[in-house]
mmCIF file of C-alpha atoms in Angstrom:
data_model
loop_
_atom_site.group_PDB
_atom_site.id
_atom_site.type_symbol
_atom_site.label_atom_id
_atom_site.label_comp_id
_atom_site.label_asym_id
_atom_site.label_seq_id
_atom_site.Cartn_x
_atom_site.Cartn_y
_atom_site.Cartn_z
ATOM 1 C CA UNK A 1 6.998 11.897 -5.310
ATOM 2 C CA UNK A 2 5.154 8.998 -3.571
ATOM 3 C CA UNK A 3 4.293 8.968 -0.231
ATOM 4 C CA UNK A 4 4.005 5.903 2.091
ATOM 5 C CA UNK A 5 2.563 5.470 5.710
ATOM 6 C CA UNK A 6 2.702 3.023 8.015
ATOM 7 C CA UNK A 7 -0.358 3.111 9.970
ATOM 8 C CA UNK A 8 -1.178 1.412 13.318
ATOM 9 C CA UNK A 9 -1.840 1.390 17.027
ATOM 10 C CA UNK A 10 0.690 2.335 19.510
ATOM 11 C CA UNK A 11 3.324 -0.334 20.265
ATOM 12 C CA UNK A 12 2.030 -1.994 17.385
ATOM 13 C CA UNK A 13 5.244 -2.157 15.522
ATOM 14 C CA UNK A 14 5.210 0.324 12.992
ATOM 15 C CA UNK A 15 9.111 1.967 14.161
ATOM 16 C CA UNK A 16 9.944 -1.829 13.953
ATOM 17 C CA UNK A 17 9.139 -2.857 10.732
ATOM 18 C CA UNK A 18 10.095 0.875 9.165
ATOM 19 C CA UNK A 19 13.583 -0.109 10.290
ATOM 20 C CA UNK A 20 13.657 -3.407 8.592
ATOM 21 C CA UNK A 21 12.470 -1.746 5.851
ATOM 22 C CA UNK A 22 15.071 0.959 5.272
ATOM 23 C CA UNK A 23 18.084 -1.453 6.126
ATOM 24 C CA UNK A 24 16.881 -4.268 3.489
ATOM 25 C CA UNK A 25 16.279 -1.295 0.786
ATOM 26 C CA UNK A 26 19.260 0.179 1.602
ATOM 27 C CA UNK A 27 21.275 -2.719 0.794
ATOM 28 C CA UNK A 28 19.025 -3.566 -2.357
ATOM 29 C CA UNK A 29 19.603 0.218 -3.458
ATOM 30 C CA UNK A 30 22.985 1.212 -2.422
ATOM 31 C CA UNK A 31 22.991 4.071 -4.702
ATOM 32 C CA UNK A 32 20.268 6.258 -3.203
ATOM 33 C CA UNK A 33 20.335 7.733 0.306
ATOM 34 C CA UNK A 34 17.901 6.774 2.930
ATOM 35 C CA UNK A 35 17.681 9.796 5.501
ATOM 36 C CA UNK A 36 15.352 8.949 8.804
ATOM 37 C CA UNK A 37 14.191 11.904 10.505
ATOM 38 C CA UNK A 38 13.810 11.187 14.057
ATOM 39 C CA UNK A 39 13.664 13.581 17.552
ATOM 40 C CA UNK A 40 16.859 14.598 18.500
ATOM 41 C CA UNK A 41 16.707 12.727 21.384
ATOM 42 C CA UNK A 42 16.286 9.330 19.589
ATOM 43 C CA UNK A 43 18.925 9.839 16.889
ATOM 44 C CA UNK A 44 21.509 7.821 18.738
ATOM 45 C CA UNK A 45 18.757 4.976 19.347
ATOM 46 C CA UNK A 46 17.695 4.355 15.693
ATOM 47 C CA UNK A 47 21.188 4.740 14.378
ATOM 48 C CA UNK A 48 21.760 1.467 16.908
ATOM 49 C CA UNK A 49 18.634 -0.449 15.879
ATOM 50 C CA UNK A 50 19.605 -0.197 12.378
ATOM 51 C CA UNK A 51 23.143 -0.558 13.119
ATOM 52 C CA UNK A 52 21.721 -4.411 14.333
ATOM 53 C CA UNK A 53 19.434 -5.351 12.315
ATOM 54 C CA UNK A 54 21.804 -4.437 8.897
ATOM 55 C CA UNK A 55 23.363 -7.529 7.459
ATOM 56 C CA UNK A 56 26.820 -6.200 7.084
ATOM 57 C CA UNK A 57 26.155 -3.961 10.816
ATOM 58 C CA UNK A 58 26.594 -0.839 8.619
ATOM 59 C CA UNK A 59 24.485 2.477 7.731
ATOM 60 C CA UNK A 60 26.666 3.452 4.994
ATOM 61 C CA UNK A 61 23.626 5.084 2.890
ATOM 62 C CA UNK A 62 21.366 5.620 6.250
ATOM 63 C CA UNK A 63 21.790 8.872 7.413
ATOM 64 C CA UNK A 64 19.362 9.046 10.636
ATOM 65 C CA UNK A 65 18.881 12.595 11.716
ATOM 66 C CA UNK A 66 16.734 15.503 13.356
ATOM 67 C CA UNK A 67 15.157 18.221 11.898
ATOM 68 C CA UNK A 68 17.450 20.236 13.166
ATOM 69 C CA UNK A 69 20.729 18.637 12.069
ATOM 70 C CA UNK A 70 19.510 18.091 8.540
ATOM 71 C CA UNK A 71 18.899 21.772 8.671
ATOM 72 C CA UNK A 72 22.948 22.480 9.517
ATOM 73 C CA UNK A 73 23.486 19.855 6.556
ATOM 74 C CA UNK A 74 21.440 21.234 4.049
ATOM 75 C CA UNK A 75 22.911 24.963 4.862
ATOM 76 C CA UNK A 76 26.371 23.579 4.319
ATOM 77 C CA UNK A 77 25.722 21.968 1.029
ATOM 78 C CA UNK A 78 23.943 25.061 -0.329
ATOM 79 C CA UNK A 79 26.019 27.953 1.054
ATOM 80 C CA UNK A 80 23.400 29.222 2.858
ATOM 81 C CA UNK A 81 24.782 31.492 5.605
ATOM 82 C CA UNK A 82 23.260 30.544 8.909
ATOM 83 C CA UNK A 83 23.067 33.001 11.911
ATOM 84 C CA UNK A 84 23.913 32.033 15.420
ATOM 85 C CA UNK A 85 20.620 30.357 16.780
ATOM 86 C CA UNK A 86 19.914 31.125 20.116
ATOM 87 C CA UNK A 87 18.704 28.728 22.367
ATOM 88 C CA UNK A 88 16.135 29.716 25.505
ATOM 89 C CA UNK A 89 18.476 31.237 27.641
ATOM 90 C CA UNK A 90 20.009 33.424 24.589
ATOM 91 C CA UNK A 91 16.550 34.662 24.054
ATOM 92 C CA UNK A 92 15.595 35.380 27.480
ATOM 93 C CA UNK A 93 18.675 37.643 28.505
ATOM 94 C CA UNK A 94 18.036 39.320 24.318
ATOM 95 C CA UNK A 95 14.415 40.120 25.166
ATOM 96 C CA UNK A 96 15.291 41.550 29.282
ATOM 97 C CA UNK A 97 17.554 43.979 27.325
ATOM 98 C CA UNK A 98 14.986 44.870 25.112
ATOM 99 C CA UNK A 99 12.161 45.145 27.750
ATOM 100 C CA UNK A 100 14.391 47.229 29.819
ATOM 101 C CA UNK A 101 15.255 49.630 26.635
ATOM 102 C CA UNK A 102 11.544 50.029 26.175
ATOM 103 C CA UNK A 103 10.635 49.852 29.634
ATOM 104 C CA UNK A 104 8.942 53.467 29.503
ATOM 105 C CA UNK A 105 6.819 52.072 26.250
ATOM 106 C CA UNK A 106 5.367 49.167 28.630
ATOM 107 C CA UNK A 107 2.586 50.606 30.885
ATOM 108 C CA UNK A 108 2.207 46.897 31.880
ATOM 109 C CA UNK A 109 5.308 44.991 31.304
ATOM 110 C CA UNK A 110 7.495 47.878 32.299
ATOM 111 C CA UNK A 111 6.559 47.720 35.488
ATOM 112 C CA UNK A 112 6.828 44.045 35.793
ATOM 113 C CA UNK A 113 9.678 43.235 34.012
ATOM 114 C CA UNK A 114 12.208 43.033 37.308
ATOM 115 C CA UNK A 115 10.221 40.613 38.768
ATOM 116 C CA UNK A 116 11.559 36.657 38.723
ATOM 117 C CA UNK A 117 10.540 34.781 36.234
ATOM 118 C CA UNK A 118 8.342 37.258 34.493
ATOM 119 C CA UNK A 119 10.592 38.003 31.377
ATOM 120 C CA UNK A 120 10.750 33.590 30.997
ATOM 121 C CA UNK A 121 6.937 34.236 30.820
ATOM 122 C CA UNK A 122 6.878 36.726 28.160
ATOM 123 C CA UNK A 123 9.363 34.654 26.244
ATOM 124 C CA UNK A 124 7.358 31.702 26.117
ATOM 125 C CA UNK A 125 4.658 33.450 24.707
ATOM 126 C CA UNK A 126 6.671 35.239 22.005
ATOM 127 C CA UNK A 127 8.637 31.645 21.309
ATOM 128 C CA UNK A 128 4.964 30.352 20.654
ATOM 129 C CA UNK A 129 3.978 33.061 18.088
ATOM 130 C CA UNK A 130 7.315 32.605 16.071
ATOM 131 C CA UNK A 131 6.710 28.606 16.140
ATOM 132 C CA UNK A 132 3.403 28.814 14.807
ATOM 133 C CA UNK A 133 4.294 31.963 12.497
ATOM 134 C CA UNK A 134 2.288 34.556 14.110
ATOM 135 C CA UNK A 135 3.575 37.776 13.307
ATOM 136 C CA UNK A 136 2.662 42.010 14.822
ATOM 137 C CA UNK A 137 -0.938 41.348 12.057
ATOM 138 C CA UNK A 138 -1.319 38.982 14.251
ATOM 139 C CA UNK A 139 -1.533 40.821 17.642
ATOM 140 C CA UNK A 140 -2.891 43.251 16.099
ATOM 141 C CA UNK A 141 -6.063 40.887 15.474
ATOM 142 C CA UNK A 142 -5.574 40.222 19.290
ATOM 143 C CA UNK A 143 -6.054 43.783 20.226
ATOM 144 C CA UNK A 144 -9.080 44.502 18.552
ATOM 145 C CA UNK A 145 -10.395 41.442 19.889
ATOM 146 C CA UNK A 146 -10.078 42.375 22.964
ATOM 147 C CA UNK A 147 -12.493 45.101 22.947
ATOM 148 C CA UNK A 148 -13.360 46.879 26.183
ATOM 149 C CA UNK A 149 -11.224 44.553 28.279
ATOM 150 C CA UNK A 150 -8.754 47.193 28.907
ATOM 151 C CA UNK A 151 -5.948 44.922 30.994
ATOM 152 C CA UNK A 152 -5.950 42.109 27.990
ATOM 153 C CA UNK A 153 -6.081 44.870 25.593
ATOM 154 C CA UNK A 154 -2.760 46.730 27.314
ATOM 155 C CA UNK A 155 -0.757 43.549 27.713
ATOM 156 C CA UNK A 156 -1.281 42.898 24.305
ATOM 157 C CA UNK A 157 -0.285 45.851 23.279
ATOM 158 C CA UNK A 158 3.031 45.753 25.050
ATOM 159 C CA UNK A 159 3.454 42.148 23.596
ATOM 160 C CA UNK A 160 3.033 43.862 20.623
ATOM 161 C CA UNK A 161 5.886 46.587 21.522
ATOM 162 C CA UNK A 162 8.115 43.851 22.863
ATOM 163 C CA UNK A 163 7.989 41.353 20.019
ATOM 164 C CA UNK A 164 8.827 44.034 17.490
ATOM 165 C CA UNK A 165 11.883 45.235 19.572
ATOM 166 C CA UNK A 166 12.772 41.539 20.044
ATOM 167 C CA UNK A 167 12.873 41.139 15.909
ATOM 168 C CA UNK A 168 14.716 44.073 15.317
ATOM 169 C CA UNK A 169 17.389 43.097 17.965
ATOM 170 C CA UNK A 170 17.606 39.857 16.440
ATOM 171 C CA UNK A 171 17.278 41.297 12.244
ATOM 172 C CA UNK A 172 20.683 40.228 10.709
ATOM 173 C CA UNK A 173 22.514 38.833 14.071
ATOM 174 C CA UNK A 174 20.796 35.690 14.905
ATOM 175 C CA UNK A 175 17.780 33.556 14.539
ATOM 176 C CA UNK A 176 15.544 31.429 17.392
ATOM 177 C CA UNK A 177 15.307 27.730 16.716
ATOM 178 C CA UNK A 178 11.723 28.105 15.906
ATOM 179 C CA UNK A 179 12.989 29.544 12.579
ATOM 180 C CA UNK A 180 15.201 27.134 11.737
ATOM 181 C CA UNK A 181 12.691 25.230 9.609
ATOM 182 C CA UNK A 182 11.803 27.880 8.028
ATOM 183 C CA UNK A 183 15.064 29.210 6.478
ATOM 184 C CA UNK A 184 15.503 25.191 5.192
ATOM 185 C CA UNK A 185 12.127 25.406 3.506
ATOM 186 C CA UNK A 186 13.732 28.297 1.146
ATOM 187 C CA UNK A 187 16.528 26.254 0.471
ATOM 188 C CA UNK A 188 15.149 22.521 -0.127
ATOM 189 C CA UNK A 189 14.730 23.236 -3.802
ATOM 190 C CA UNK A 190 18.570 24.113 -4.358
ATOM 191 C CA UNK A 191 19.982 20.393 -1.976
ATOM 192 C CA UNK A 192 21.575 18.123 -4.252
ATOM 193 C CA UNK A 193 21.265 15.764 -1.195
ATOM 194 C CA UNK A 194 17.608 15.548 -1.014
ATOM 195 C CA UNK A 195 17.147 14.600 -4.948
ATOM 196 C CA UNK A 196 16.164 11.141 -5.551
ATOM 197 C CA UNK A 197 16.841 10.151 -1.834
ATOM 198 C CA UNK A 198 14.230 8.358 0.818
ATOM 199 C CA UNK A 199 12.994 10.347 3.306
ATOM 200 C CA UNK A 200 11.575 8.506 6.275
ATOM 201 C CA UNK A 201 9.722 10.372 9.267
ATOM 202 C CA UNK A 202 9.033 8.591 12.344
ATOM 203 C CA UNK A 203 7.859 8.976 16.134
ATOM 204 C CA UNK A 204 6.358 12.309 15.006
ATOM 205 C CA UNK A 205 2.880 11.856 16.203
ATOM 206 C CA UNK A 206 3.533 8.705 16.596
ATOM 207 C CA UNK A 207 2.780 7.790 12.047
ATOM 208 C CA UNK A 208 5.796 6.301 10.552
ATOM 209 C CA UNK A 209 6.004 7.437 6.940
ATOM 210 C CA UNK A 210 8.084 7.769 3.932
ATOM 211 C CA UNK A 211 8.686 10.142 0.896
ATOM 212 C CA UNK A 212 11.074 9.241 -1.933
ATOM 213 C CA UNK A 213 11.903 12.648 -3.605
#
């Protein structure tokens, strides 16, 4: 697999000539797929660029999606049974029912938890360690960290309580968006799509740069 970047100040270009790129390939190459994976909120944007700059105005073998939606793709072509994904509300309202089951278990939470805005908190931090795959080993690293500082050490401790109740709420029912990625890594091997195609990745960290598979 070869790997290309496209290196370069910012508003130097780099999106620009990418673009051109892909479109005169993809007409060169009209057998191979060209997939650019873009923020969500750009998708519509790129698809337009290369929408003008194409010769015949057409992205027939450009497929210009998120992370996220390539996910959903790649699911449907393998099988792979996807849970509901909750978004930030959905977790919020899962983890005040959990906090509230195990408010007795919370010396510091429980006695928190019905105040405004505190449960948003809690789910921040808990959205954080799935994202970056922190799991209880984890906490558990926290906590003896802590030491003597007995208020750190009892908050983590309840984070600790709180983020195994959230799990086991959520075990078979549903999964956050921060493990989204995650469940597509298992299943990359098995996408017919992804063979032999051109994988393009840009405005992430602002470094254009492409993988053919």
């Amino acid at each position: 697999m070869a790997v290309h970047f496209i290196l370069g100040g910012s508003g130097r270009g780099k999106s620009y000539y990418l673009n051109h790129i892909v479109a005169a390939r993809a007409q060169e190459e009209k057998d191979k797929t060209f997939i650019m994976l873009v923020p969500e909120q750009a998708t519509m944007q790129v698809q337009r660029e290369i929408v003008q700059i194409s010769s015949n105005r057409g992205i027939m073998n450009i497929e210009v999606q998120s992370f996220v939606r390539l996910a959903y793709r790649i699911f449907g072509e393998t099988g792979t049974a996807s849970l509901p994904v909750l978004d930030d509300m959905g977790k919020t309202m899962i983890l005040h029912k959990v906090l509230l089951a195990k408010e007795k278990e919370l010396p510091y939470f429980g006695k928190n938890v019905h105040k405004k805005g505190y449960v948003a908190q809690i789910k921040s931090f808990l959205s954080e360690m799935m994202q970056y795959g922190i799991e209880e080993e984890g906490l558990d690293d926290m906590i003896r960290a802590a030491g003597s500082k007995a208020a750190l050490k009892k908050k983590l401790e309840d984070m600790k309580t709180a983020y195994r109740g959230f799990r086991d709420y959520l075990e078979d029912h549903y999964i956050t968006s921060e493990e989204v990625l995650t469940v597509l890594s298992g299943v990359v091997p098995q996408s017919k799509l992804l063979k032999d195609c051109v994988i393009c990745l840009m405005d992430l960290r602002d470094l254009p740069r492409c993988s053919t598979g």
